[in-house]
Amino acid sequence: MAVNGIVNTYEDTSFQKKHSGSFYDGHKIINDPIHVCIIIYLFLKKKNDFTVEFIDTVQFQRLRDLKQLGPLYFVFPGASHNRFEHSIGVSHLSGTLVERFAREQPELKITEDEVKCVKLAGLCHDLGHGPFSHVFDNAFMPLARPGLNWSHEQASEMMLEYLIDDNNIDMESSEINFIKDLIAGEPRSKSRYQDRNFLFDIVANKKNSVDVDKFDYIERDAYNLGLRSSYDAKRLLVYSRVVNNEICYHQKEVYNIYEMFHTRYSLFKQIYTHRVGKAIELMIVDAFLAANNYLKIADSVNNPEDYLFMTDDIIRSIEKSKCAELQESRRIIKDIRTRNLYKFVDEFLVPPELESRLNKDTITSQDIANYQCDNAKLSEQDIIVTFTKINYSMNESNPVDSIRFFSKYNDRESFNISKKKVSYMIPSKFQDINIRIFTRDSSKMQSVQKAFRKYLSHITRTDLHSDPVVSVPGDYQVLINSAKRSRYSADISD
């Protein structure tokens, strides 16, 4: 029987009993708030699609326990979505795009095996994320194992191999390597796919950062946070085609692409780098570091069987533990629960001309402590310095400069579009670098701010002592304690 042109050979009822879900006529239906109805075909022309088999494994189900936005769930109650649904969404979009190319551009000679592997790459691209997602690989691991060149993409490859071996999934080694390369976004292994560059730009586009991973997370994050996105990912899927081995877009979609990058920038500016979210992130990192010697958290990245259980639930395991080795970690987690958080002190948006002088090497916690005033007794431990880069996905570069377009009159040739032909309101600079200062001791907020501004004034040769943007009152702790007492009194009276 054919389902939408795809041959259905789904006759084995044992497979249906093994894999749960809504099955109908050889396909599985997943209801999704973003893509509405995701249809997964179990077989493509008598070949196993493997998508359902991959989903119904402990390695993939682990993603249910990883919040997509990590610690931001402590700030935004709507940020409860997980890597699980995002990965299914990316697989769906990957399949939608590559199948459309196969259907509308038969000269590309896209095979069913290529379709299958692209969809599986979308499904598995986030298998390697650790507890609280990017907090683990961007913040914790560099401190826990400095010098280790590790990323969650590498862990995704490790977990992919573990998934296939542990569940006895019969796949060719060439297909497995192809999926790994699709996740990495480049053909690293010598294979027959080396001259098919467009396939490697679907899940993780290293050329210009326009890929289906971004399509899904921008729309999914905005939806769950109650924000409205002004760009339309569905149009980009429809108005794209392969020209000279590269994914190109209709010229009328250039502004839509700028809107996509601007939406991403806005999410980073308003949500992903939220001050309170960042404070909680810093506390989670401290809690993990305090527990690392006992729980061997950082060592888990070497063993997929250990890494399988490294999820957001680790903080619950720490909380319920009674051992003395985890006492400090438990204290920090309790402070998160009771909102006794690290305090945001100050920030400085680095001007372009100072970017080379103000970086992680030139401004440290100890540097700021050295400029303390009024015998404040500041120590390096009191101060946390963070650097936040917010851009259009390609650091200082305009990613649209690396995107090629086609016209309605000639879809066999591609060209670049200068931003001057789009709008004069498009930015001339595409990256902000922000220095933020936090303190672990709220009673030292004003002292830390004074020290930071004194140090910054020395570096910038500018008087920043009376900057009105952020100003900590001298009696801040008194105000906080008073507010707590008032709230406590109100609770009693109620």
XYZ file of C-alpha atoms in Angstrom:
494
model
C 0.000 0.000 0.000
C 1.249 3.523 -0.796
C 0.938 6.396 1.653
C 1.563 9.754 -0.022
C 3.736 8.042 -2.609
C 5.768 6.104 -0.041
C 5.371 2.341 -0.063
C 4.029 0.946 3.194
C 5.222 -2.521 4.136
C 4.219 -2.199 7.767
C 2.760 -5.627 8.410
C 4.716 -6.806 11.436
C 2.378 -6.425 14.426
C 5.244 -7.167 16.826
C 6.825 -3.846 15.811
C 3.539 -2.069 16.497
C 3.264 -3.647 19.934
C 6.847 -2.747 20.792
C 6.640 0.929 19.865
C 3.960 3.049 21.507
C 2.150 5.929 19.856
C -0.630 6.740 17.420
C -0.161 4.357 14.490
C -2.257 4.509 11.367
C -1.597 2.753 8.084
C 2.160 2.517 8.551
C 2.913 5.860 10.083
C 3.004 7.448 13.505
C 1.387 10.786 14.313
C 2.813 13.167 16.920
C 0.817 16.236 17.921
C 3.108 19.228 18.343
C 2.236 22.820 19.351
C 4.627 24.270 16.761
C 4.297 21.989 13.747
C 0.762 20.805 14.640
C 0.949 17.303 13.170
C 4.234 15.467 12.708
C 3.919 12.298 10.644
C 6.676 9.711 10.915
C 6.625 6.977 8.282
C 7.892 3.664 9.540
C 9.155 2.506 6.167
C 10.449 4.257 3.064
C 10.169 1.998 0.026
C 10.618 -1.169 2.092
C 13.535 0.345 4.036
C 13.258 0.945 7.762
C 13.098 4.675 8.499
C 14.546 4.032 12.014
C 13.040 7.269 13.415
C 10.589 5.487 15.721
C 13.211 2.954 16.767
C 15.568 5.796 17.699
C 12.876 7.671 19.638
C 11.894 4.603 21.662
C 15.311 4.208 23.302
C 16.524 5.270 26.727
C 19.232 7.370 25.071
C 16.705 9.516 23.227
C 14.074 9.506 26.001
C 16.776 11.033 28.219
C 16.088 14.321 26.400
C 12.744 14.557 28.225
C 14.778 15.379 31.341
C 16.770 18.236 29.799
C 15.083 21.636 29.759
C 15.583 23.358 26.417
C 16.379 26.660 28.165
C 18.177 25.178 31.152
C 17.925 27.287 34.331
C 15.583 29.828 32.716
C 12.678 27.680 33.906
C 13.451 29.121 37.355
C 12.720 32.571 35.880
C 10.114 31.991 33.158
C 7.449 29.405 34.134
C 6.626 28.877 30.461
C 10.153 27.666 29.711
C 9.244 24.093 30.622
C 9.810 22.553 27.177
C 12.546 19.993 26.728
C 15.195 18.902 24.241
C 12.945 15.931 23.432
C 10.245 17.825 21.547
C 12.786 20.199 19.982
C 14.724 17.266 18.535
C 11.585 15.730 17.065
C 10.742 19.124 15.575
C 14.185 19.464 13.985
C 13.877 15.965 12.519
C 10.487 16.898 11.077
C 11.811 20.087 9.476
C 14.899 18.280 8.180
C 12.700 15.723 6.476
C 10.333 18.369 5.144
C 13.172 20.288 3.500
C 15.169 17.401 2.037
C 12.026 15.665 0.766
C 10.933 18.860 -0.980
C 14.334 19.135 -2.644
C 14.026 15.509 -3.768
C 10.528 16.080 -5.109
C 11.012 19.434 -6.844
C 14.626 19.015 -7.989
C 14.944 15.433 -9.256
C 18.250 16.350 -10.899
C 19.789 16.317 -7.400
C 19.183 12.555 -7.287
C 18.560 12.547 -3.544
C 18.282 8.959 -2.341
C 16.011 7.468 0.311
C 19.103 6.685 2.395
C 20.080 10.361 2.310
C 16.565 11.390 3.355
C 16.679 8.899 6.214
C 20.084 10.038 7.459
C 19.221 13.744 7.290
C 16.097 13.129 9.380
C 18.049 11.047 11.903
C 20.731 13.740 12.140
C 18.028 16.265 13.008
C 16.639 13.840 15.566
C 20.003 13.136 17.231
C 21.781 16.499 16.993
C 21.173 17.283 20.698
C 21.716 13.814 22.186
C 24.907 15.070 23.837
C 23.536 17.958 25.862
C 24.273 17.758 29.567
C 22.367 18.963 32.647
C 20.811 22.389 32.071
C 21.920 22.311 28.448
C 24.462 25.009 27.547
C 25.293 25.669 31.211
C 27.031 22.299 31.278
C 29.253 22.656 28.214
C 29.786 26.434 28.138
C 30.152 27.218 31.850
C 30.735 24.100 33.966
C 33.043 21.953 31.840
C 35.662 24.678 31.139
C 36.051 25.143 34.908
C 35.811 21.480 35.889
C 38.196 20.242 33.199
C 40.177 23.202 31.874
C 42.032 22.521 28.675
C 39.659 19.766 27.589
C 38.418 20.449 24.075
C 34.890 19.115 24.591
C 31.497 20.103 23.211
C 27.981 18.728 23.347
C 28.248 17.992 19.617
C 31.047 15.536 20.390
C 28.882 14.002 23.097
C 26.029 13.698 20.582
C 28.248 11.497 18.418
C 29.197 9.408 21.449
C 25.559 8.967 22.484
C 24.538 8.176 18.899
C 26.981 5.258 18.787
C 25.784 4.124 22.217
C 22.135 4.297 21.103
C 22.788 2.181 18.017
C 24.956 -0.418 19.784
C 22.855 -0.693 22.939
C 19.631 -1.246 20.996
C 21.089 -3.535 18.317
C 20.006 -1.247 15.493
C 21.264 -2.603 12.196
C 22.861 0.308 10.345
C 25.818 0.498 8.007
C 28.926 2.164 9.452
C 28.968 4.503 6.449
C 25.470 5.691 7.349
C 26.462 6.264 10.973
C 29.467 8.339 9.912
C 27.262 10.255 7.491
C 24.815 11.113 10.298
C 27.713 12.279 12.479
C 28.962 14.535 9.693
C 25.468 15.938 9.156
C 25.307 16.799 12.870
C 28.749 18.425 12.652
C 27.693 20.356 9.550
C 30.614 19.281 7.385
C 31.737 16.180 5.453
C 34.690 15.099 7.582
C 34.923 11.462 6.590
C 35.839 10.310 3.121
C 32.642 9.076 1.556
C 30.388 9.394 -1.444
C 28.687 12.363 0.217
C 31.650 14.739 0.035
C 30.380 16.481 -3.093
C 26.864 16.997 -1.720
C 27.519 20.021 0.477
C 23.903 21.173 0.595
C 22.945 18.135 2.677
C 25.327 19.238 5.440
C 23.709 22.686 5.649
C 20.245 21.427 6.600
C 20.704 20.587 10.302
C 23.814 22.640 11.192
C 24.776 25.284 8.642
C 28.364 26.394 9.241
C 28.380 28.744 6.234
C 25.667 31.205 7.246
C 23.850 29.665 10.230
C 20.482 29.344 8.458
C 19.348 25.838 9.379
C 16.315 23.933 10.623
C 17.708 23.718 14.160
C 17.380 27.483 14.352
C 13.962 27.421 12.661
C 12.605 25.173 15.400
C 14.169 26.590 18.557
C 13.386 30.224 17.753
C 9.728 29.467 17.112
C 9.422 26.949 19.962
C 11.129 29.156 22.547
C 9.087 32.210 21.547
C 5.862 30.190 21.713
C 6.546 28.759 25.168
C 7.650 32.127 26.542
C 4.566 33.883 25.199
C 6.526 36.030 22.746
C 5.603 36.800 19.169
C 8.053 36.098 16.389
C 7.894 38.370 13.356
C 9.663 36.062 10.925
C 8.121 33.104 9.092
C 10.214 29.926 8.999
C 7.683 28.147 6.798
C 8.303 30.636 3.998
C 12.024 29.931 4.161
C 11.316 26.217 3.790
C 9.100 26.827 0.770
C 11.188 29.512 -0.957
C 14.468 27.607 -0.931
C 16.223 25.491 -3.526
C 19.656 24.057 -4.228
C 21.760 26.075 -6.667
C 25.328 24.993 -7.407
C 25.368 22.584 -4.467
C 24.255 25.275 -1.999
C 20.909 26.009 -0.352
C 19.698 29.367 -1.660
C 16.587 31.457 -1.031
C 14.235 33.499 -3.150
C 15.372 37.111 -3.216
C 12.093 38.327 -1.729
C 12.911 36.401 1.474
C 15.994 38.470 2.312
C 14.125 40.669 4.804
C 12.498 37.597 6.349
C 15.990 36.199 6.958
C 17.080 39.449 8.602
C 13.978 39.195 10.792
C 14.994 35.680 11.804
C 18.417 36.845 12.966
C 16.917 39.874 14.692
C 14.416 37.626 16.493
C 17.293 35.446 17.656
C 19.143 38.554 18.846
C 16.045 39.701 20.759
C 15.666 36.307 22.434
C 19.281 36.466 23.591
C 18.932 40.070 24.731
C 15.655 39.649 26.628
C 15.534 35.982 27.596
C 18.633 33.831 27.206
C 20.911 36.334 29.001
C 18.368 37.479 31.591
C 20.153 38.776 34.700
C 18.349 36.509 37.152
C 18.699 33.540 34.827
C 22.427 34.218 34.635
C 22.671 34.434 38.429
C 20.972 31.045 38.760
C 23.259 29.632 36.073
C 26.298 30.766 38.079
C 24.879 29.120 41.194
C 24.233 25.844 39.374
C 27.832 25.863 38.146
C 29.070 26.429 41.711
C 26.817 23.608 42.955
C 28.162 21.247 40.290
C 31.770 22.198 41.048
C 31.189 21.601 44.760
C 29.744 18.148 44.000
C 32.144 17.193 41.226
C 34.813 15.417 43.281
C 32.185 13.182 44.867
C 29.814 12.607 41.935
C 32.445 12.726 39.149
C 30.107 14.865 37.049
C 32.760 16.062 34.619
C 34.171 12.556 34.137
C 30.813 11.317 32.848
C 31.525 12.798 29.405
C 34.019 9.970 28.821
C 31.488 7.189 29.351
C 28.098 7.085 27.607
C 26.654 4.748 30.245
C 27.419 7.331 32.943
C 26.434 10.291 30.774
C 23.030 8.685 30.179
C 22.037 9.678 33.714
C 23.465 13.188 33.597
C 20.234 15.172 33.319
C 18.582 18.092 35.099
C 17.481 15.582 37.750
C 20.996 15.610 39.172
C 20.086 18.516 41.423
C 17.297 16.395 42.949
C 19.813 13.634 43.601
C 22.066 16.140 45.346
C 19.183 17.557 47.382
C 18.023 14.198 48.715
C 21.550 13.056 49.559
C 22.637 13.123 53.209
C 26.380 12.728 52.668
C 28.698 15.404 54.021
C 30.584 15.674 50.722
C 27.529 17.292 49.100
C 26.675 19.693 51.925
C 27.932 22.809 50.114
C 26.212 21.804 46.896
C 22.939 21.229 48.785
C 23.213 24.662 50.381
C 23.582 26.386 47.010
C 20.638 24.499 45.509
C 18.490 25.383 48.515
C 19.417 29.034 48.007
C 18.163 28.739 44.427
C 14.887 27.222 45.611
C 14.388 29.943 48.228
C 15.484 32.753 45.865
C 18.519 33.666 47.915
C 20.383 34.294 44.684
C 23.707 35.769 43.671
C 23.194 39.470 43.080
C 23.664 41.346 39.837
C 25.909 44.338 40.541
C 26.739 46.187 37.337
C 27.277 45.882 33.608
C 29.216 47.597 30.873
C 28.494 47.454 27.154
C 31.951 47.349 25.600
C 32.499 49.974 22.863
C 34.023 48.567 19.656
C 37.247 50.509 20.187
C 37.783 48.851 23.598
C 37.006 45.256 22.660
C 40.685 44.361 22.326
C 41.468 45.784 25.778
C 38.478 44.431 27.700
C 38.266 40.654 27.561
C 38.479 37.588 29.790
C 42.253 37.917 30.014
C 42.338 41.603 30.962
C 39.522 41.793 33.515
C 39.218 39.194 36.254
C 37.618 38.980 39.673
C 40.995 39.595 41.282
C 41.583 42.697 39.138
C 38.362 44.206 40.456
C 39.098 43.208 44.055
C 42.447 44.999 43.770
C 40.584 48.291 43.224
C 38.382 48.039 46.306
C 37.655 51.130 48.358
C 36.765 51.889 51.978
C 38.510 48.811 53.374
C 35.697 46.647 51.991
C 37.681 43.422 52.427
C 36.691 42.139 49.008
C 38.132 38.839 47.851
C 38.231 37.186 44.461
C 35.566 34.754 45.697
C 33.088 37.600 46.263
C 33.107 38.673 42.611
C 32.022 36.945 39.402
C 32.821 38.456 36.009
C 30.850 37.293 32.978
C 31.229 38.167 29.314
C 28.158 37.924 27.119
C 28.317 38.038 23.336
C 25.054 38.638 21.505
C 25.171 38.560 17.743
C 23.519 37.417 14.529
C 25.075 33.918 14.882
C 28.401 34.663 13.163
C 30.209 36.878 15.675
C 30.965 40.298 14.137
C 29.939 39.265 10.626
C 26.647 39.811 8.867
C 25.463 36.254 8.103
C 23.309 37.441 5.201
C 26.506 38.353 3.358
C 27.184 34.600 3.200
C 23.718 33.679 1.921
C 22.970 33.374 -1.765
C 19.651 34.109 -3.420
C 17.884 33.394 -6.693
C 15.304 35.379 -8.642
C 11.883 34.427 -9.953
C 13.223 34.777 -13.484
C 16.284 32.581 -13.051
C 16.431 29.954 -10.321
C 19.560 28.273 -11.696
C 21.958 31.066 -10.789
C 22.568 32.598 -7.367
C 23.835 35.920 -6.080
C 24.423 37.893 -2.885
C 22.260 40.813 -1.799
C 23.897 43.837 -0.188
C 22.194 45.123 2.938
C 22.047 48.543 1.240
C 19.519 47.041 -1.146
C 17.349 45.885 1.741
C 17.251 48.725 4.269
C 19.466 51.482 5.628
C 18.204 50.588 9.114
C 20.043 47.264 9.165
C 22.846 47.525 11.755
C 26.408 48.275 10.773
C 27.713 46.184 13.686
C 26.472 42.683 14.364
C 27.756 41.864 17.842
C 27.434 43.278 21.349
C 29.885 42.365 24.100
C 28.568 42.948 27.585
C 30.539 42.685 30.839
C 28.379 41.781 33.814
C 29.400 41.678 37.438
C 27.732 39.507 40.082
C 28.488 38.937 43.740
C 27.965 35.922 45.961
C 27.550 38.211 48.997
C 24.663 40.682 48.761
C 26.081 42.763 51.625
C 29.045 43.673 49.411
C 27.098 44.820 46.353
C 27.985 48.501 46.650
C 31.629 47.766 47.428
C 31.903 45.497 44.398
C 30.276 48.112 42.177
C 32.638 50.834 43.378
C 35.658 48.602 42.777
C 34.446 47.621 39.310
C 33.799 51.213 38.252
C 37.135 52.351 39.635
C 38.907 49.631 37.676
C 36.860 50.368 34.552
C 37.604 54.087 34.812
C 41.292 53.258 34.954
C 41.049 51.110 31.807
C 38.752 53.388 29.783
C 40.108 56.720 31.048
C 36.489 57.737 31.676
C 34.716 58.675 34.897
C 32.145 55.936 35.469
C 31.633 56.367 39.200
C 28.254 58.065 38.830
C 26.834 56.049 35.941
C 23.034 56.291 36.364
C 22.234 53.045 34.520
C 22.842 50.802 37.529
C 23.338 52.254 40.977
C 23.324 50.185 44.145
C 22.053 52.074 47.213
C 24.351 52.003 50.205
C 21.625 50.548 52.407
C 20.650 47.848 49.897
C 20.872 44.992 52.400
C 18.793 46.955 54.908
C 16.122 47.477 52.243
C 16.114 43.781 51.356
C 15.803 42.686 54.987
C 13.016 45.192 55.525
C 11.136 43.872 52.497
C 11.487 40.301 53.764
C 10.162 41.287 57.198
C 7.213 43.098 55.613
C 6.385 40.078 53.479
C 6.648 37.783 56.506
C 4.349 40.053 58.534
C 1.828 40.139 55.694
C 1.832 36.335 55.491
C 1.121 36.073 59.221
C -1.710 38.616 59.077
C -3.320 36.735 56.183
